[in-house]
Amino acid sequence: LSNSSIGSSASTGNDNANGKQSEHERRRSNLINTQSLQNWDDMSMDSTSQEMGEAMRGMVESMQTRVDAQHRLLSEMEQRATQDNSFGKPENADQWSTLEVCYWLNSIHLQKYIDNFNSLSIDGSILLHDLDESILANELGIKKIHLKKCFREMNKLKEAVTSVLSNQLFCREKATEAEKSRRIEELEKKVTTLRQNNLKLKGDIELMKEQAKQQSLQASSQLNKEANIKSKTSPSNESATAQKDTKQ
């Protein structure tokens, strides 16, 4: 090999080595200006440390406040579920309160979104009728991986509500039919009673007519008897009157 080739190879090897070294070279921190670090005094360090500590305490307190609020909310939900058998029932989902919606989120293991639903007062009516993918993702913070699950669970609630409404409608129709049958039966009984009363009334009228006829015949017979008696007694009275006149 020529000297130029050897030199070229050595140069290339050095360049590659330098390149690898530059790739693994540690970059300067963009958090602390190392050039001005020597200008910091103890007071500045203490002040910065104090500010960072206060910021950390504020973050911890804020997080603790949220955790405490969520714990109180979960405790209230559990208490309501224990005291009220109808609390959080799927068949009543369209009438749920915001607390029941939060209870449902906890039951389907999406409790991380309880704060968002609670802060926007999402009740059962809004849950079943007003939420779409855009609102769930953008306003309620539902992550894309949870959207399909959320819709599946919402559809289950809608099916439960629809099933109950269908049963109620069926029972109402059956009750209406039973009421119609009962009223028809009552009307038929009334018609039968009226017919019986009508027949009885006709019988009473015929009886009264017969009685009136008998009374009329009896009265006529009595009048005839009286007339016959008068006709028999009239000649003797005339003879007695004539004899009286002769004596005079």
Short mmCIF file of C-alpha atoms in Angstrom, two decimals:
data_model
loop_
_atom_site.label_atom_id
_atom_site.label_comp_id
_atom_site.label_asym_id
_atom_site.label_seq_id
_atom_site.Cartn_x
_atom_site.Cartn_y
_atom_site.Cartn_z
CA LEU A 1 0.00 0.00 0.00
CA SER A 2 1.20 3.53 -0.67
CA ASN A 3 1.85 6.05 2.06
CA SER A 4 -0.99 8.19 0.76
CA SER A 5 -3.42 5.30 1.10
CA ILE A 6 -2.27 4.59 4.62
CA GLY A 7 -2.57 8.25 5.51
CA SER A 8 -6.02 8.42 4.02
CA SER A 9 -7.15 5.36 5.95
CA ALA A 10 -5.75 6.73 9.19
CA SER A 11 -7.44 10.04 8.59
CA THR A 12 -10.76 8.32 7.94
CA GLY A 13 -10.40 6.24 11.10
CA ASN A 14 -9.67 9.32 13.17
CA ASP A 15 -12.66 11.12 11.70
CA ASN A 16 -14.94 8.18 12.51
CA ALA A 17 -13.59 8.02 16.03
CA ASN A 18 -14.12 11.73 16.47
CA GLY A 19 -17.64 11.34 15.05
CA LYS A 20 -18.51 8.59 17.49
CA GLN A 21 -17.10 10.58 20.32
CA SER A 22 -19.16 13.62 19.33
CA GLU A 23 -22.32 11.49 19.21
CA HIS A 24 -21.80 10.27 22.75
CA GLU A 25 -20.55 13.56 24.05
CA ARG A 26 -22.75 14.79 26.92
CA ARG A 27 -24.68 17.90 26.11
CA ARG A 28 -24.77 20.84 28.40
CA SER A 29 -27.79 21.14 30.65
CA ASN A 30 -30.43 23.61 29.55
CA LEU A 31 -31.80 23.82 33.09
CA ILE A 32 -28.81 25.39 34.78
CA ASN A 33 -26.48 27.88 33.17
CA THR A 34 -23.15 26.39 34.16
CA GLN A 35 -21.30 29.55 33.17
CA SER A 36 -23.23 31.63 35.68
CA LEU A 37 -23.24 28.93 38.38
CA GLN A 38 -20.03 30.33 39.88
CA ASN A 39 -21.75 33.69 40.32
CA TRP A 40 -24.48 32.23 42.59
CA ASP A 41 -24.04 32.89 46.25
CA ASP A 42 -25.49 30.97 49.17
CA MET A 43 -28.42 33.39 49.52
CA SER A 44 -29.46 32.89 45.89
CA MET A 45 -29.23 29.14 46.29
CA ASP A 46 -31.34 29.24 49.46
CA SER A 47 -33.94 31.48 47.81
CA THR A 48 -34.19 29.23 44.77
CA SER A 49 -34.40 26.14 46.94
CA GLN A 50 -37.15 27.75 49.02
CA GLU A 51 -39.14 28.69 45.92
CA MET A 52 -38.84 25.17 44.55
CA GLY A 53 -39.91 23.74 47.90
CA GLU A 54 -42.96 26.00 48.06
CA ALA A 55 -43.90 25.06 44.50
CA MET A 56 -43.59 21.37 45.34
CA ARG A 57 -45.67 21.81 48.51
CA GLY A 58 -48.33 23.63 46.50
CA MET A 59 -48.46 20.80 43.97
CA VAL A 60 -48.66 18.19 46.73
CA GLU A 61 -51.41 20.11 48.56
CA SER A 62 -53.39 20.53 45.34
CA MET A 63 -53.08 16.84 44.57
CA GLN A 64 -54.02 15.92 48.13
CA THR A 65 -57.09 18.17 47.93
CA ARG A 66 -58.21 16.40 44.76
CA VAL A 67 -57.60 12.98 46.29
CA ASP A 68 -59.56 13.93 49.43
CA ALA A 69 -62.46 15.28 47.35
CA GLN A 70 -62.58 12.13 45.24
CA HIS A 71 -62.44 9.98 48.37
CA ARG A 72 -65.39 11.87 49.88
CA LEU A 73 -67.30 11.49 46.63
CA LEU A 74 -66.65 7.74 46.51
CA SER A 75 -67.69 7.38 50.16
CA GLU A 76 -70.92 9.28 49.49
CA MET A 77 -71.67 7.07 46.48
CA GLU A 78 -71.10 3.88 48.46
CA GLN A 79 -73.31 5.15 51.27
CA ARG A 80 -76.13 6.07 48.88
CA ALA A 81 -75.86 2.71 47.13
CA THR A 82 -76.15 0.94 50.50
CA GLN A 83 -79.13 2.98 51.70
CA ASP A 84 -81.09 3.21 48.44
CA ASN A 85 -81.72 0.03 46.43
CA SER A 86 -82.68 2.04 43.34
CA PHE A 87 -79.46 4.08 43.37
CA GLY A 88 -77.48 3.61 40.16
CA LYS A 89 -79.83 1.01 38.69
CA PRO A 90 -79.27 0.75 34.90
CA GLU A 91 -82.99 0.67 34.13
CA ASN A 92 -83.31 4.15 35.68
CA ALA A 93 -80.25 5.57 33.89
CA ASP A 94 -82.16 8.33 32.09
CA GLN A 95 -83.17 9.69 35.51
CA TRP A 96 -79.76 9.41 37.17
CA SER A 97 -78.22 12.23 39.14
CA THR A 98 -74.63 13.32 38.58
CA LEU A 99 -73.64 11.27 41.61
CA GLU A 100 -75.14 8.14 40.06
CA VAL A 101 -73.28 8.81 36.80
CA CYS A 102 -70.03 8.99 38.79
CA TYR A 103 -70.98 5.74 40.53
CA TRP A 104 -71.46 4.14 37.10
CA LEU A 105 -68.03 5.37 35.94
CA ASN A 106 -66.48 3.77 39.00
CA SER A 107 -68.33 0.49 38.34
CA ILE A 108 -66.96 0.24 34.77
CA HIS A 109 -63.42 1.08 35.94
CA LEU A 110 -63.29 4.53 34.35
CA GLN A 111 -63.08 6.34 37.68
CA LYS A 112 -60.22 8.52 36.43
CA TYR A 113 -62.86 10.60 34.59
CA ILE A 114 -65.15 11.11 37.60
CA ASP A 115 -63.84 14.61 38.32
CA ASN A 116 -64.53 15.75 34.75
CA PHE A 117 -68.09 14.40 34.72
CA ASN A 118 -68.78 15.75 38.20
CA SER A 119 -67.44 19.23 37.47
CA LEU A 120 -69.69 19.51 34.38
CA SER A 121 -72.75 18.09 36.21
CA ILE A 122 -73.33 15.26 33.73
CA ASP A 123 -76.58 13.57 34.75
CA GLY A 124 -78.31 10.53 33.27
CA SER A 125 -80.30 12.45 30.68
CA ILE A 126 -77.18 14.16 29.32
CA LEU A 127 -75.24 10.89 29.43
CA LEU A 128 -77.74 8.98 27.28
CA HIS A 129 -78.96 11.68 24.91
CA ASP A 130 -76.43 14.49 24.51
CA LEU A 131 -72.90 13.07 24.49
CA ASP A 132 -71.07 12.26 21.28
CA GLU A 133 -67.48 11.30 20.53
CA SER A 134 -66.34 14.91 20.20
CA ILE A 135 -67.77 15.96 23.56
CA LEU A 136 -66.44 12.87 25.32
CA ALA A 137 -62.95 13.39 23.95
CA ASN A 138 -62.60 17.18 23.96
CA GLU A 139 -64.71 18.33 26.90
CA LEU A 140 -64.71 15.31 29.21
CA GLY A 141 -61.16 14.21 28.48
CA ILE A 142 -61.94 10.59 27.55
CA LYS A 143 -58.83 9.09 25.99
CA LYS A 144 -59.16 7.52 22.57
CA ILE A 145 -58.44 4.05 23.94
CA HIS A 146 -61.43 4.35 26.32
CA LEU A 147 -63.94 5.86 23.89
CA LYS A 148 -65.24 2.57 22.47
CA LYS A 149 -65.63 1.06 25.92
CA CYS A 150 -67.50 4.14 27.09
CA PHE A 151 -69.89 3.91 24.13
CA ARG A 152 -70.43 0.17 24.71
CA GLU A 153 -71.36 0.77 28.33
CA MET A 154 -73.62 3.69 27.38
CA ASN A 155 -75.40 1.47 24.85
CA LYS A 156 -75.98 -1.12 27.58
CA LEU A 157 -77.66 1.55 29.67
CA LYS A 158 -79.84 2.60 26.74
CA GLU A 159 -80.89 -1.01 26.17
CA ALA A 160 -81.76 -1.42 29.85
CA VAL A 161 -83.87 1.75 29.83
CA THR A 162 -85.58 0.76 26.56
CA SER A 163 -86.35 -2.71 27.91
CA VAL A 164 -87.98 -1.28 31.02
CA LEU A 165 -89.99 1.21 28.98
CA SER A 166 -91.16 -1.59 26.69
CA ASN A 167 -92.22 -3.68 29.67
CA GLN A 168 -94.02 -0.72 31.19
CA LEU A 169 -95.80 -0.05 27.90
CA PHE A 170 -96.77 -3.72 27.62
CA CYS A 171 -98.07 -3.76 31.19
CA ARG A 172 -99.93 -0.52 30.57
CA GLU A 173 -101.54 -1.98 27.45
CA LYS A 174 -102.47 -5.14 29.34
CA ALA A 175 -103.90 -3.05 32.14
CA THR A 176 -105.85 -1.00 29.60
CA GLU A 177 -107.24 -4.17 28.01
CA ALA A 178 -108.15 -5.54 31.43
CA GLU A 179 -109.83 -2.25 32.30
CA LYS A 180 -111.76 -2.34 29.03
CA SER A 181 -112.89 -5.91 29.70
CA ARG A 182 -113.93 -4.98 33.23
CA ARG A 183 -115.94 -1.99 32.04
CA ILE A 184 -117.59 -4.03 29.27
CA GLU A 185 -118.53 -6.67 31.83
CA GLU A 186 -119.98 -4.01 34.12
CA LEU A 187 -121.98 -2.52 31.24
CA GLU A 188 -123.31 -5.95 30.29
CA LYS A 189 -124.41 -6.52 33.88
CA LYS A 190 -126.14 -3.14 33.91
CA VAL A 191 -127.90 -3.92 30.62
CA THR A 192 -129.04 -7.29 31.98
CA THR A 193 -130.33 -5.62 35.14
CA LEU A 194 -132.19 -2.99 33.10
CA ARG A 195 -133.78 -5.68 30.96
CA GLN A 196 -134.88 -7.59 34.03
CA ASN A 197 -136.29 -4.41 35.57
CA ASN A 198 -138.06 -3.63 32.30
CA LEU A 199 -139.67 -7.07 32.21
CA LYS A 200 -140.73 -6.71 35.82
CA LEU A 201 -142.16 -3.27 35.09
CA LYS A 202 -144.14 -4.65 32.15
CA GLY A 203 -145.49 -7.40 34.38
CA ASP A 204 -146.48 -4.88 37.02
CA ILE A 205 -148.24 -2.76 34.39
CA GLU A 206 -150.18 -5.77 33.08
CA LEU A 207 -151.14 -6.70 36.63
CA MET A 208 -152.32 -3.16 37.33
CA LYS A 209 -154.37 -3.21 34.12
CA GLU A 210 -155.97 -6.50 35.12
CA GLN A 211 -156.71 -5.20 38.59
CA ALA A 212 -158.24 -2.04 37.14
CA LYS A 213 -160.36 -4.13 34.79
CA GLN A 214 -161.59 -6.31 37.66
CA GLN A 215 -162.38 -3.25 39.74
CA SER A 216 -164.27 -1.74 36.81
CA LEU A 217 -166.29 -4.93 36.36
CA GLN A 218 -167.06 -5.09 40.06
CA ALA A 219 -168.16 -1.46 40.08
CA SER A 220 -170.38 -2.02 37.04
CA SER A 221 -171.91 -5.11 38.64
CA GLN A 222 -172.58 -3.18 41.84
CA LEU A 223 -174.29 -0.42 39.92
CA ASN A 224 -176.48 -2.94 38.09
CA LYS A 225 -177.51 -4.53 41.37
CA GLU A 226 -178.43 -1.19 42.85
CA ALA A 227 -180.42 -0.30 39.75
CA ASN A 228 -182.34 -3.58 39.93
CA ILE A 229 -183.13 -3.03 43.58
CA LYS A 230 -184.47 0.43 42.86
CA SER A 231 -186.58 -0.83 40.00
CA LYS A 232 -188.15 -3.48 42.22
CA THR A 233 -189.02 -1.10 45.03
CA SER A 234 -190.49 1.66 42.82
CA PRO A 235 -194.08 0.06 42.10
CA SER A 236 -194.82 -0.54 45.79
CA ASN A 237 -194.00 3.04 46.54
CA GLU A 238 -196.35 4.25 43.79
CA SER A 239 -199.20 2.01 45.12
CA ALA A 240 -198.80 3.35 48.63
CA THR A 241 -198.97 6.89 47.33
CA ALA A 242 -202.15 6.17 45.37
CA GLN A 243 -203.89 4.65 48.39
CA LYS A 244 -203.03 7.68 50.46
CA ASP A 245 -204.54 9.97 47.87
CA THR A 246 -207.80 7.91 47.80
CA LYS A 247 -208.28 8.16 51.52
CA GLN A 248 -208.00 11.85 51.37
#
